[in-house]
Structures are given as C-alpha cells and as structure tokens.
C-alpha cells in the first residue's frame, strides 16, 4: 500500500521526437486555460527535468507541508511566488545554490548514465480538484480532467497508462509518489537517521552538524572577504607601482631636460668665450700694429737725425 495522502506523482518515461509529437497532437485538453493557483515553471536549464519535477511537486503542495523557515525551498518559493513561468526559469538559471546542489546530486549517483538514452521527468498534481501534468518543456500545465487529493495516484495512473502504451517499445519507466506526514513520518525519518533522539528532541549530532555548517559558512565568508581584501590590496599595489613608474618616468624626463638645458647653456657660454677671445686677439693685433708703426716712425727719425749729423 502506498502511504496517503499522495501529494504529487513523478513520472520518468522515454522521450522520443516522433512519440512526443504524436502525444502533443492527440492532446485535447492541453490548451485549457491553466488555474492560476498551479505553481509552474519553464525548464531552460539542460538535464534538469528531475529537479524541475521536484520543484513542481513541492510548489503545489506547500499548503499541505511546512517548509522550514529560512530553508532553501522556503526562500525559493517566497521569492518566485509572484513570477510567471519564464521569470521563474530565469531566476532558477541564476541560482548558484541550486546549481551546486544539482551538480553534487548528479555526480553522486551509482548508476552510470547510458549514451543515447533520453528520459524525461514530469509531475502530476491535483489543484482545486483538477489533475495537471507539469512539464517544464511545455508552454503551460496540461489539464487531464477532474481529480481529488485522495485519488491523485489513481487519476495520475490513468494518464500514465496511456503514456506507457505510447512508448510500449521501451521499459524505461519509473513512478515516484511524494507524500508527507509531517507530524509522524518526517519526525520518524529524522529519528531513524539520527537527526532527532527518541524523545523527538534535536540530537547533539544535529547541533554539531549545524554548528559545523555554520562554521564552514563563516569560513567561506571569511575566505571570500580575505580574497576580496587581497584583490583590493593587489589593486592598490599595482596602482601605487604604476604611479611610482609614472613619477620615475617624469623624473627622468625632467633630468634629461635639465641636462639638455645645461648642455645648451654650456655651448652658449663656450661660444661667448670664444667670441671674447677672438675680440681680445683682434684688439691685441691692432695694438701690435700701432706699436710697430711707432717703432718704424722712431727708426725713421733716428735715420734722418743721423744723416743730418753726418
């Protein structure tokens, strides 16, 4: 016997192009305007139909279950409650926490995925007495007629049987029922896995685990802050180094300019001194010429005097 109440049914089935197109063509209820209470999101991330199926299952059962305040799903549904399916898909694309969890879960399986085999997850849920098939690859929820929470499994099985007939050449089918007895089953699950003691109180191991997770989170935040600080310091150092290089370059330019000026000044001084020397030599030559003239005149006078005396 399947525990009741069943809140959602997940179907894994082989997806083929021909059969998928045939199924779309034969559906006469898919175009029915969906109930706005149905939580639905498009799938724009590859290989995430299982994750989308779980999001659909929990999203349409939040009135029956109690999500832990501050938990991932509590935050996710609160943030996406007023979004349309496209906006929810875009939000999910940017959700790093979900991406990390999905990657870890996908890598943690024991069964090796076979190449060339394509399976797809869809979710069946009952909203306001109507059965809906939620497929992120479709434009909107697919309506499959009347249903009730008490008969959801049987109502979903009716649709699933037709799907099996459509894909009768394959045996790759799997059905999972999601049900919650939060006051008994969930607490029993926690006790069984050591998260609560027999009295229903939180075990020391859980407290230690939460403390470890909190410590790890703080360490990650500290690491991020340290990395950010190091990046800022590195940027500051690069800026200072660049400034020093620019100052050094400017200093070298000034030094070269100064030396050039001194060199030019020295040349001007040498040129001036040379001109002064040439002028002095010219003046000296003039004086020598004058002196020679005087000597010649004196000699002539002496010759004349000597002749007269003789």
PDB file of C-alpha atoms in Angstrom:
ATOM      1  CA  UNK A   1       0.000   0.000   0.000  1.00  0.00           C
ATOM      2  CA  UNK A   2       1.217   3.481  -0.857  1.00  0.00           C
ATOM      3  CA  UNK A   3       1.052   5.831   2.166  1.00  0.00           C
ATOM      4  CA  UNK A   4      -1.618   8.502   1.880  1.00  0.00           C
ATOM      5  CA  UNK A   5      -2.198  11.264   1.112  1.00  0.00           C
ATOM      6  CA  UNK A   6      -0.194  11.364  -2.108  1.00  0.00           C
ATOM      7  CA  UNK A   7       0.540  14.998  -2.909  1.00  0.00           C
ATOM      8  CA  UNK A   8       2.395  14.529  -6.183  1.00  0.00           C
ATOM      9  CA  UNK A   9       3.358  11.814  -8.665  1.00  0.00           C
ATOM     10  CA  UNK A  10       6.612  11.974 -10.634  1.00  0.00           C
ATOM     11  CA  UNK A  11       6.843  10.028 -13.890  1.00  0.00           C
ATOM     12  CA  UNK A  12      10.078   9.190 -15.688  1.00  0.00           C
ATOM     13  CA  UNK A  13       9.464   7.998 -19.254  1.00  0.00           C
ATOM     14  CA  UNK A  14      11.426   7.641 -22.521  1.00  0.00           C
ATOM     15  CA  UNK A  15      11.174  10.725 -24.652  1.00  0.00           C
ATOM     16  CA  UNK A  16      11.293  10.377 -28.432  1.00  0.00           C
ATOM     17  CA  UNK A  17      10.671  13.007 -31.081  1.00  0.00           C
ATOM     18  CA  UNK A  18       8.049  11.061 -33.016  1.00  0.00           C
ATOM     19  CA  UNK A  19       6.132   9.871 -29.993  1.00  0.00           C
ATOM     20  CA  UNK A  20       6.403  13.247 -28.297  1.00  0.00           C
ATOM     21  CA  UNK A  21       4.930  14.974 -31.370  1.00  0.00           C
ATOM     22  CA  UNK A  22       2.197  12.353 -31.603  1.00  0.00           C
ATOM     23  CA  UNK A  23       1.370  12.861 -27.928  1.00  0.00           C
ATOM     24  CA  UNK A  24       1.161  16.618 -28.386  1.00  0.00           C
ATOM     25  CA  UNK A  25      -1.057  16.215 -31.429  1.00  0.00           C
ATOM     26  CA  UNK A  26      -3.529  13.906 -29.673  1.00  0.00           C
ATOM     27  CA  UNK A  27      -3.842  16.020 -26.525  1.00  0.00           C
ATOM     28  CA  UNK A  28      -7.203  17.775 -26.492  1.00  0.00           C
ATOM     29  CA  UNK A  29      -7.013  19.260 -23.016  1.00  0.00           C
ATOM     30  CA  UNK A  30      -3.573  20.901 -23.086  1.00  0.00           C
ATOM     31  CA  UNK A  31      -4.968  24.185 -24.428  1.00  0.00           C
ATOM     32  CA  UNK A  32      -7.303  24.620 -21.426  1.00  0.00           C
ATOM     33  CA  UNK A  33      -6.520  27.833 -19.567  1.00  0.00           C
ATOM     34  CA  UNK A  34      -4.490  26.724 -16.507  1.00  0.00           C
ATOM     35  CA  UNK A  35      -5.546  27.521 -12.965  1.00  0.00           C
ATOM     36  CA  UNK A  36      -3.517  30.481 -11.703  1.00  0.00           C
ATOM     37  CA  UNK A  37      -3.048  28.602  -8.428  1.00  0.00           C
ATOM     38  CA  UNK A  38      -0.927  25.986 -10.216  1.00  0.00           C
ATOM     39  CA  UNK A  39       2.748  26.602  -9.500  1.00  0.00           C
ATOM     40  CA  UNK A  40       4.515  26.127 -12.838  1.00  0.00           C
ATOM     41  CA  UNK A  41       7.942  26.998 -14.194  1.00  0.00           C
ATOM     42  CA  UNK A  42       9.537  26.588 -17.591  1.00  0.00           C
ATOM     43  CA  UNK A  43      12.692  24.497 -17.936  1.00  0.00           C
ATOM     44  CA  UNK A  44      15.510  26.412 -19.612  1.00  0.00           C
ATOM     45  CA  UNK A  45      18.376  24.516 -17.956  1.00  0.00           C
ATOM     46  CA  UNK A  46      19.511  21.316 -19.655  1.00  0.00           C
ATOM     47  CA  UNK A  47      19.342  17.924 -17.889  1.00  0.00           C
ATOM     48  CA  UNK A  48      17.320  19.370 -15.018  1.00  0.00           C
ATOM     49  CA  UNK A  49      13.857  17.881 -15.627  1.00  0.00           C
ATOM     50  CA  UNK A  50      14.115  15.852 -12.386  1.00  0.00           C
ATOM     51  CA  UNK A  51      14.880  18.988 -10.410  1.00  0.00           C
ATOM     52  CA  UNK A  52      12.035  20.833 -12.145  1.00  0.00           C
ATOM     53  CA  UNK A  53       9.723  17.925 -11.304  1.00  0.00           C
ATOM     54  CA  UNK A  54      10.586  18.202  -7.598  1.00  0.00           C
ATOM     55  CA  UNK A  55      10.105  21.983  -7.711  1.00  0.00           C
ATOM     56  CA  UNK A  56       6.646  21.435  -9.249  1.00  0.00           C
ATOM     57  CA  UNK A  57       5.791  18.734  -6.693  1.00  0.00           C
ATOM     58  CA  UNK A  58       6.706  20.805  -3.640  1.00  0.00           C
ATOM     59  CA  UNK A  59       5.481  24.092  -5.120  1.00  0.00           C
ATOM     60  CA  UNK A  60       1.933  22.742  -5.456  1.00  0.00           C
ATOM     61  CA  UNK A  61       1.923  21.123  -2.011  1.00  0.00           C
ATOM     62  CA  UNK A  62       3.138  23.995   0.169  1.00  0.00           C
ATOM     63  CA  UNK A  63      -0.334  24.302   1.680  1.00  0.00           C
ATOM     64  CA  UNK A  64      -0.059  20.690   2.903  1.00  0.00           C
ATOM     65  CA  UNK A  65       3.521  20.742   4.127  1.00  0.00           C
ATOM     66  CA  UNK A  66       5.535  23.050   6.335  1.00  0.00           C
ATOM     67  CA  UNK A  67       8.769  24.282   4.865  1.00  0.00           C
ATOM     68  CA  UNK A  68      11.449  25.192   7.375  1.00  0.00           C
ATOM     69  CA  UNK A  69      11.709  28.969   7.732  1.00  0.00           C
ATOM     70  CA  UNK A  70      14.865  30.224   6.064  1.00  0.00           C
ATOM     71  CA  UNK A  71      15.457  26.949   4.225  1.00  0.00           C
ATOM     72  CA  UNK A  72      16.321  26.958   0.524  1.00  0.00           C
ATOM     73  CA  UNK A  73      12.844  25.942  -0.691  1.00  0.00           C
ATOM     74  CA  UNK A  74      11.153  28.343   1.734  1.00  0.00           C
ATOM     75  CA  UNK A  75      13.204  31.214   0.278  1.00  0.00           C
ATOM     76  CA  UNK A  76      12.842  29.984  -3.308  1.00  0.00           C
ATOM     77  CA  UNK A  77       9.032  29.760  -3.323  1.00  0.00           C
ATOM     78  CA  UNK A  78       8.696  33.033  -1.432  1.00  0.00           C
ATOM     79  CA  UNK A  79      10.890  34.848  -3.963  1.00  0.00           C
ATOM     80  CA  UNK A  80       9.212  33.321  -7.033  1.00  0.00           C
ATOM     81  CA  UNK A  81       5.594  33.307  -5.827  1.00  0.00           C
ATOM     82  CA  UNK A  82       4.503  36.280  -7.959  1.00  0.00           C
ATOM     83  CA  UNK A  83       6.646  35.462 -11.014  1.00  0.00           C
ATOM     84  CA  UNK A  84       5.418  33.977 -14.269  1.00  0.00           C
ATOM     85  CA  UNK A  85       6.889  30.655 -15.579  1.00  0.00           C
ATOM     86  CA  UNK A  86       9.508  32.409 -17.741  1.00  0.00           C
ATOM     87  CA  UNK A  87      10.670  34.630 -14.875  1.00  0.00           C
ATOM     88  CA  UNK A  88      10.918  31.621 -12.556  1.00  0.00           C
ATOM     89  CA  UNK A  89      13.049  29.807 -15.122  1.00  0.00           C
ATOM     90  CA  UNK A  90      15.340  32.835 -15.425  1.00  0.00           C
ATOM     91  CA  UNK A  91      15.581  33.068 -11.636  1.00  0.00           C
ATOM     92  CA  UNK A  92      16.489  29.374 -11.446  1.00  0.00           C
ATOM     93  CA  UNK A  93      19.175  29.815 -14.110  1.00  0.00           C
ATOM     94  CA  UNK A  94      20.948  32.362 -11.902  1.00  0.00           C
ATOM     95  CA  UNK A  95      20.507  30.350  -8.687  1.00  0.00           C
ATOM     96  CA  UNK A  96      24.039  29.200  -7.824  1.00  0.00           C
ATOM     97  CA  UNK A  97      22.897  27.319  -4.708  1.00  0.00           C
ATOM     98  CA  UNK A  98      20.531  25.121  -6.736  1.00  0.00           C
ATOM     99  CA  UNK A  99      23.155  24.611  -9.456  1.00  0.00           C
ATOM    100  CA  UNK A 100      25.717  23.425  -6.894  1.00  0.00           C
ATOM    101  CA  UNK A 101      23.202  21.073  -5.229  1.00  0.00           C
ATOM    102  CA  UNK A 102      22.109  19.704  -8.619  1.00  0.00           C
ATOM    103  CA  UNK A 103      25.730  19.077  -9.678  1.00  0.00           C
ATOM    104  CA  UNK A 104      26.560  17.278  -6.424  1.00  0.00           C
ATOM    105  CA  UNK A 105      23.432  15.111  -6.644  1.00  0.00           C
ATOM    106  CA  UNK A 106      24.055  14.263 -10.307  1.00  0.00           C
ATOM    107  CA  UNK A 107      27.659  13.277  -9.601  1.00  0.00           C
ATOM    108  CA  UNK A 108      26.744  11.227  -6.536  1.00  0.00           C
ATOM    109  CA  UNK A 109      24.729   8.503  -8.304  1.00  0.00           C
ATOM    110  CA  UNK A 110      25.953   4.913  -8.516  1.00  0.00           C
ATOM    111  CA  UNK A 111      24.370   4.181 -11.897  1.00  0.00           C
ATOM    112  CA  UNK A 112      26.316   5.145 -14.990  1.00  0.00           C
ATOM    113  CA  UNK A 113      24.232   7.107 -17.496  1.00  0.00           C
ATOM    114  CA  UNK A 114      23.853   5.387 -20.865  1.00  0.00           C
ATOM    115  CA  UNK A 115      24.635   7.291 -24.024  1.00  0.00           C
ATOM    116  CA  UNK A 116      21.793   7.863 -26.460  1.00  0.00           C
ATOM    117  CA  UNK A 117      19.035   7.172 -23.910  1.00  0.00           C
ATOM    118  CA  UNK A 118      16.683  10.124 -23.376  1.00  0.00           C
ATOM    119  CA  UNK A 119      14.272  10.070 -20.437  1.00  0.00           C
ATOM    120  CA  UNK A 120      12.139  12.891 -19.156  1.00  0.00           C
ATOM    121  CA  UNK A 121      10.508  13.728 -15.797  1.00  0.00           C
ATOM    122  CA  UNK A 122       7.028  15.210 -15.449  1.00  0.00           C
ATOM    123  CA  UNK A 123       4.947  15.860 -12.350  1.00  0.00           C
ATOM    124  CA  UNK A 124       1.244  15.130 -11.761  1.00  0.00           C
ATOM    125  CA  UNK A 125      -0.546  17.118  -9.076  1.00  0.00           C
ATOM    126  CA  UNK A 126      -4.085  17.978  -8.014  1.00  0.00           C
ATOM    127  CA  UNK A 127      -5.072  21.644  -7.689  1.00  0.00           C
ATOM    128  CA  UNK A 128      -8.667  22.667  -6.899  1.00  0.00           C
ATOM    129  CA  UNK A 129      -9.977  19.226  -7.861  1.00  0.00           C
ATOM    130  CA  UNK A 130      -8.237  19.174 -11.245  1.00  0.00           C
ATOM    131  CA  UNK A 131      -5.379  16.919 -12.404  1.00  0.00           C
ATOM    132  CA  UNK A 132      -2.457  18.724 -14.014  1.00  0.00           C
ATOM    133  CA  UNK A 133       0.635  17.395 -15.735  1.00  0.00           C
ATOM    134  CA  UNK A 134       3.552  19.783 -15.189  1.00  0.00           C
ATOM    135  CA  UNK A 135       6.247  19.571 -17.833  1.00  0.00           C
ATOM    136  CA  UNK A 136       8.859  22.346 -17.936  1.00  0.00           C
ATOM    137  CA  UNK A 137       9.319  21.699 -21.635  1.00  0.00           C
ATOM    138  CA  UNK A 138       5.699  22.632 -22.356  1.00  0.00           C
ATOM    139  CA  UNK A 139       4.363  26.198 -22.578  1.00  0.00           C
ATOM    140  CA  UNK A 140       1.838  25.648 -19.763  1.00  0.00           C
ATOM    141  CA  UNK A 141       0.389  22.988 -17.411  1.00  0.00           C
ATOM    142  CA  UNK A 142      -1.507  20.169 -19.162  1.00  0.00           C
ATOM    143  CA  UNK A 143      -5.022  19.630 -17.818  1.00  0.00           C
ATOM    144  CA  UNK A 144      -6.164  15.994 -17.545  1.00  0.00           C
ATOM    145  CA  UNK A 145      -9.638  16.334 -16.090  1.00  0.00           C
ATOM    146  CA  UNK A 146     -11.054  16.035 -12.594  1.00  0.00           C
ATOM    147  CA  UNK A 147      -9.175  14.533  -9.653  1.00  0.00           C
ATOM    148  CA  UNK A 148      -9.046  14.647  -5.879  1.00  0.00           C
ATOM    149  CA  UNK A 149      -6.244  14.513  -3.311  1.00  0.00           C
ATOM    150  CA  UNK A 150      -7.482  11.110  -2.148  1.00  0.00           C
ATOM    151  CA  UNK A 151      -7.474   9.650  -5.686  1.00  0.00           C
ATOM    152  CA  UNK A 152      -4.463  11.509  -7.128  1.00  0.00           C
ATOM    153  CA  UNK A 153      -2.397   8.337  -7.524  1.00  0.00           C
ATOM    154  CA  UNK A 154      -5.191   6.513  -9.364  1.00  0.00           C
ATOM    155  CA  UNK A 155      -6.000   9.574 -11.503  1.00  0.00           C
ATOM    156  CA  UNK A 156      -2.353  10.002 -12.453  1.00  0.00           C
ATOM    157  CA  UNK A 157      -2.039   6.260 -13.147  1.00  0.00           C
ATOM    158  CA  UNK A 158      -4.829   6.566 -15.712  1.00  0.00           C
ATOM    159  CA  UNK A 159      -2.766   9.086 -17.703  1.00  0.00           C
ATOM    160  CA  UNK A 160       0.479   7.194 -17.110  1.00  0.00           C
ATOM    161  CA  UNK A 161      -1.008   4.017 -18.607  1.00  0.00           C
ATOM    162  CA  UNK A 162      -1.707   5.817 -21.876  1.00  0.00           C
ATOM    163  CA  UNK A 163       1.847   7.137 -21.851  1.00  0.00           C
ATOM    164  CA  UNK A 164       3.208   3.619 -21.411  1.00  0.00           C
ATOM    165  CA  UNK A 165       1.130   2.454 -24.384  1.00  0.00           C
ATOM    166  CA  UNK A 166       2.530   5.304 -26.498  1.00  0.00           C
ATOM    167  CA  UNK A 167       6.076   4.210 -25.647  1.00  0.00           C
ATOM    168  CA  UNK A 168       5.427   0.471 -25.496  1.00  0.00           C
ATOM    169  CA  UNK A 169       8.736  -0.350 -27.218  1.00  0.00           C
ATOM    170  CA  UNK A 170      10.623   0.790 -24.078  1.00  0.00           C
ATOM    171  CA  UNK A 171      10.781  -0.405 -20.470  1.00  0.00           C
ATOM    172  CA  UNK A 172      12.371   2.782 -19.140  1.00  0.00           C
ATOM    173  CA  UNK A 173       9.539   3.929 -16.888  1.00  0.00           C
ATOM    174  CA  UNK A 174       9.579   4.930 -13.237  1.00  0.00           C
ATOM    175  CA  UNK A 175       6.871   6.328 -10.970  1.00  0.00           C
ATOM    176  CA  UNK A 176       7.567   8.065  -7.655  1.00  0.00           C
ATOM    177  CA  UNK A 177       4.900   9.200  -5.210  1.00  0.00           C
ATOM    178  CA  UNK A 178       5.528  12.138  -2.919  1.00  0.00           C
ATOM    179  CA  UNK A 179       3.650  12.129   0.363  1.00  0.00           C
ATOM    180  CA  UNK A 180       4.104  13.872   3.695  1.00  0.00           C
ATOM    181  CA  UNK A 181       3.009  13.041   7.247  1.00  0.00           C
ATOM    182  CA  UNK A 182       4.880  15.827   8.873  1.00  0.00           C
ATOM    183  CA  UNK A 183       3.834  15.133  12.426  1.00  0.00           C
ATOM    184  CA  UNK A 184       4.713  11.426  12.318  1.00  0.00           C
ATOM    185  CA  UNK A 185       6.588  10.350   9.188  1.00  0.00           C
ATOM    186  CA  UNK A 186       9.001  13.250   8.973  1.00  0.00           C
ATOM    187  CA  UNK A 187       9.847  13.065  12.658  1.00  0.00           C
ATOM    188  CA  UNK A 188      10.260   9.271  12.373  1.00  0.00           C
ATOM    189  CA  UNK A 189      12.565   9.811   9.411  1.00  0.00           C
ATOM    190  CA  UNK A 190      14.678  12.249  11.420  1.00  0.00           C
ATOM    191  CA  UNK A 191      14.865   9.840  14.364  1.00  0.00           C
ATOM    192  CA  UNK A 192      15.777   6.941  12.050  1.00  0.00           C
ATOM    193  CA  UNK A 193      18.633   8.916  10.517  1.00  0.00           C
ATOM    194  CA  UNK A 194      19.921  10.199  13.844  1.00  0.00           C
ATOM    195  CA  UNK A 195      18.747  13.783  13.472  1.00  0.00           C
ATOM    196  CA  UNK A 196      16.378  13.518  16.467  1.00  0.00           C
ATOM    197  CA  UNK A 197      16.552  11.389  19.594  1.00  0.00           C
ATOM    198  CA  UNK A 198      13.730   9.081  20.690  1.00  0.00           C
ATOM    199  CA  UNK A 199      12.016  11.871  22.614  1.00  0.00           C
ATOM    200  CA  UNK A 200      11.714  13.894  19.430  1.00  0.00           C
ATOM    201  CA  UNK A 201      14.256  16.488  20.513  1.00  0.00           C
ATOM    202  CA  UNK A 202      17.084  17.588  18.315  1.00  0.00           C
ATOM    203  CA  UNK A 203      20.082  15.312  18.748  1.00  0.00           C
ATOM    204  CA  UNK A 204      23.515  16.580  19.725  1.00  0.00           C
ATOM    205  CA  UNK A 205      24.794  15.266  16.399  1.00  0.00           C
ATOM    206  CA  UNK A 206      22.420  17.594  14.575  1.00  0.00           C
ATOM    207  CA  UNK A 207      23.523  20.522  16.684  1.00  0.00           C
ATOM    208  CA  UNK A 208      27.132  19.653  15.935  1.00  0.00           C
ATOM    209  CA  UNK A 209      26.319  19.297  12.235  1.00  0.00           C
ATOM    210  CA  UNK A 210      24.561  22.671  12.178  1.00  0.00           C
ATOM    211  CA  UNK A 211      27.453  24.211  14.100  1.00  0.00           C
ATOM    212  CA  UNK A 212      29.881  22.703  11.590  1.00  0.00           C
ATOM    213  CA  UNK A 213      27.835  24.007   8.665  1.00  0.00           C
ATOM    214  CA  UNK A 214      27.628  27.445  10.276  1.00  0.00           C
ATOM    215  CA  UNK A 215      31.376  27.366  10.922  1.00  0.00           C
ATOM    216  CA  UNK A 216      32.001  26.323   7.326  1.00  0.00           C
ATOM    217  CA  UNK A 217      29.758  29.115   6.078  1.00  0.00           C
ATOM    218  CA  UNK A 218      31.606  31.646   8.217  1.00  0.00           C
ATOM    219  CA  UNK A 219      34.936  30.267   6.995  1.00  0.00           C
ATOM    220  CA  UNK A 220      33.754  30.599   3.388  1.00  0.00           C
ATOM    221  CA  UNK A 221      32.627  34.166   4.064  1.00  0.00           C
ATOM    222  CA  UNK A 222      35.956  34.899   5.764  1.00  0.00           C
ATOM    223  CA  UNK A 223      37.797  33.369   2.807  1.00  0.00           C
ATOM    224  CA  UNK A 224      35.779  35.485   0.389  1.00  0.00           C
ATOM    225  CA  UNK A 225      36.451  38.615   2.448  1.00  0.00           C
ATOM    226  CA  UNK A 226      40.143  37.730   2.634  1.00  0.00           C
ATOM    227  CA  UNK A 227      40.255  37.141  -1.103  1.00  0.00           C
ATOM    228  CA  UNK A 228      38.450  40.424  -1.722  1.00  0.00           C
ATOM    229  CA  UNK A 229      40.858  42.220   0.605  1.00  0.00           C
ATOM    230  CA  UNK A 230      43.850  40.630  -1.128  1.00  0.00           C
ATOM    231  CA  UNK A 231      42.455  41.659  -4.517  1.00  0.00           C
ATOM    232  CA  UNK A 232      41.941  45.212  -3.254  1.00  0.00           C
ATOM    233  CA  UNK A 233      45.471  45.272  -1.792  1.00  0.00           C
ATOM    234  CA  UNK A 234      46.872  43.898  -5.036  1.00  0.00           C
ATOM    235  CA  UNK A 235      44.959  46.525  -6.995  1.00  0.00           C
ATOM    236  CA  UNK A 236      46.286  49.222  -4.635  1.00  0.00           C
ATOM    237  CA  UNK A 237      49.839  47.904  -5.011  1.00  0.00           C
ATOM    238  CA  UNK A 238      49.522  47.877  -8.795  1.00  0.00           C
ATOM    239  CA  UNK A 239      48.143  51.407  -8.711  1.00  0.00           C
ATOM    240  CA  UNK A 240      50.988  52.582  -6.457  1.00  0.00           C
ATOM    241  CA  UNK A 241      53.553  50.794  -8.615  1.00  0.00           C
ATOM    242  CA  UNK A 242      52.132  52.404 -11.738  1.00  0.00           C
ATOM    243  CA  UNK A 243      52.165  55.784 -10.012  1.00  0.00           C
ATOM    244  CA  UNK A 244      55.797  55.257  -8.954  1.00  0.00           C
ATOM    245  CA  UNK A 245      56.725  54.270 -12.507  1.00  0.00           C
ATOM    246  CA  UNK A 246      54.990  57.362 -13.854  1.00  0.00           C
ATOM    247  CA  UNK A 247      56.767  59.544 -11.280  1.00  0.00           C
ATOM    248  CA  UNK A 248      60.110  57.914 -12.122  1.00  0.00           C
ATOM    249  CA  UNK A 249      59.460  58.413 -15.813  1.00  0.00           C
ATOM    250  CA  UNK A 250      58.552  62.061 -15.205  1.00  0.00           C
ATOM    251  CA  UNK A 251      61.683  62.472 -13.092  1.00  0.00           C
ATOM    252  CA  UNK A 252      63.834  61.006 -15.871  1.00  0.00           C
ATOM    253  CA  UNK A 253      62.226  63.353 -18.389  1.00  0.00           C
ATOM    254  CA  UNK A 254      62.952  66.352 -16.158  1.00  0.00           C
ATOM    255  CA  UNK A 255      66.539  65.159 -15.611  1.00  0.00           C
ATOM    256  CA  UNK A 256      67.088  64.765 -19.341  1.00  0.00           C
ATOM    257  CA  UNK A 257      65.550  68.170 -19.962  1.00  0.00           C
ATOM    258  CA  UNK A 258      67.799  69.691 -17.290  1.00  0.00           C
ATOM    259  CA  UNK A 259      70.926  68.079 -18.723  1.00  0.00           C
ATOM    260  CA  UNK A 260      69.995  69.216 -22.209  1.00  0.00           C
ATOM    261  CA  UNK A 261      69.468  72.738 -20.942  1.00  0.00           C
ATOM    262  CA  UNK A 262      72.811  72.686 -19.112  1.00  0.00           C
ATOM    263  CA  UNK A 263      74.482  71.332 -22.215  1.00  0.00           C
ATOM    264  CA  UNK A 264      72.917  74.010 -24.383  1.00  0.00           C
ATOM    265  CA  UNK A 265      73.887  76.657 -21.820  1.00  0.00           C
ATOM    266  CA  UNK A 266      77.466  75.343 -21.771  1.00  0.00           C
ATOM    267  CA  UNK A 267      77.652  75.539 -25.525  1.00  0.00           C
ATOM    268  CA  UNK A 268      76.371  79.105 -25.451  1.00  0.00           C
ATOM    269  CA  UNK A 269      78.951  80.002 -22.814  1.00  0.00           C
ATOM    270  CA  UNK A 270      81.751  78.369 -24.811  1.00  0.00           C
ATOM    271  CA  UNK A 271      80.606  80.234 -27.901  1.00  0.00           C
ATOM    272  CA  UNK A 272      80.591  83.530 -25.983  1.00  0.00           C
ATOM    273  CA  UNK A 273      84.016  82.914 -24.502  1.00  0.00           C
ATOM    274  CA  UNK A 274      85.359  82.082 -27.963  1.00  0.00           C
ATOM    275  CA  UNK A 275      83.963  85.340 -29.325  1.00  0.00           C
ATOM    276  CA  UNK A 276      85.516  87.298 -26.449  1.00  0.00           C
ATOM    277  CA  UNK A 277      88.876  85.595 -27.034  1.00  0.00           C
ATOM    278  CA  UNK A 278      88.726  86.411 -30.727  1.00  0.00           C
ATOM    279  CA  UNK A 279      87.881  90.043 -29.929  1.00  0.00           C
ATOM    280  CA  UNK A 280      90.789  90.202 -27.472  1.00  0.00           C
ATOM    281  CA  UNK A 281      93.160  88.779 -30.060  1.00  0.00           C
ATOM    282  CA  UNK A 282      91.846  91.251 -32.613  1.00  0.00           C
ATOM    283  CA  UNK A 283      92.396  94.146 -30.216  1.00  0.00           C
ATOM    284  CA  UNK A 284      95.857  92.814 -29.404  1.00  0.00           C
ATOM    285  CA  UNK A 285      96.672  92.670 -33.106  1.00  0.00           C
ATOM    286  CA  UNK A 286      95.541  96.241 -33.549  1.00  0.00           C
ATOM    287  CA  UNK A 287      97.719  97.371 -30.660  1.00  0.00           C
ATOM    288  CA  UNK A 288     100.714  95.465 -32.063  1.00  0.00           C
ATOM    289  CA  UNK A 289     100.203  97.148 -35.419  1.00  0.00           C
ATOM    290  CA  UNK A 290     100.104 100.540 -33.696  1.00  0.00           C
ATOM    291  CA  UNK A 291     103.255  99.701 -31.790  1.00  0.00           C
ATOM    292  CA  UNK A 292     105.027  98.631 -34.967  1.00  0.00           C
ATOM    293  CA  UNK A 293     104.005 101.894 -36.584  1.00  0.00           C
ATOM    294  CA  UNK A 294     105.534 103.812 -33.695  1.00  0.00           C
ATOM    295  CA  UNK A 295     108.763 101.798 -33.913  1.00  0.00           C
ATOM    296  CA  UNK A 296     109.002 102.383 -37.644  1.00  0.00           C
ATOM    297  CA  UNK A 297     108.457 106.136 -37.183  1.00  0.00           C
ATOM    298  CA  UNK A 298     111.092 106.224 -34.454  1.00  0.00           C
ATOM    299  CA  UNK A 299     113.585 104.387 -36.626  1.00  0.00           C
ATOM    300  CA  UNK A 300     112.934 106.771 -39.497  1.00  0.00           C
ATOM    301  CA  UNK A 301     113.507 109.759 -37.204  1.00  0.00           C
ATOM    302  CA  UNK A 302     116.774 108.280 -35.974  1.00  0.00           C
ATOM    303  CA  UNK A 303     117.946 107.680 -39.536  1.00  0.00           C
ATOM    304  CA  UNK A 304     117.107 111.239 -40.524  1.00  0.00           C
ATOM    305  CA  UNK A 305     118.879 112.668 -37.484  1.00  0.00           C
ATOM    306  CA  UNK A 306     121.924 110.539 -38.187  1.00  0.00           C
ATOM    307  CA  UNK A 307     122.108 111.675 -41.779  1.00  0.00           C
ATOM    308  CA  UNK A 308     121.840 115.316 -40.803  1.00  0.00           C
ATOM    309  CA  UNK A 309     124.509 114.974 -38.175  1.00  0.00           C
ATOM    310  CA  UNK A 310     126.827 113.273 -40.590  1.00  0.00           C
TER     311      UNK A 310
END
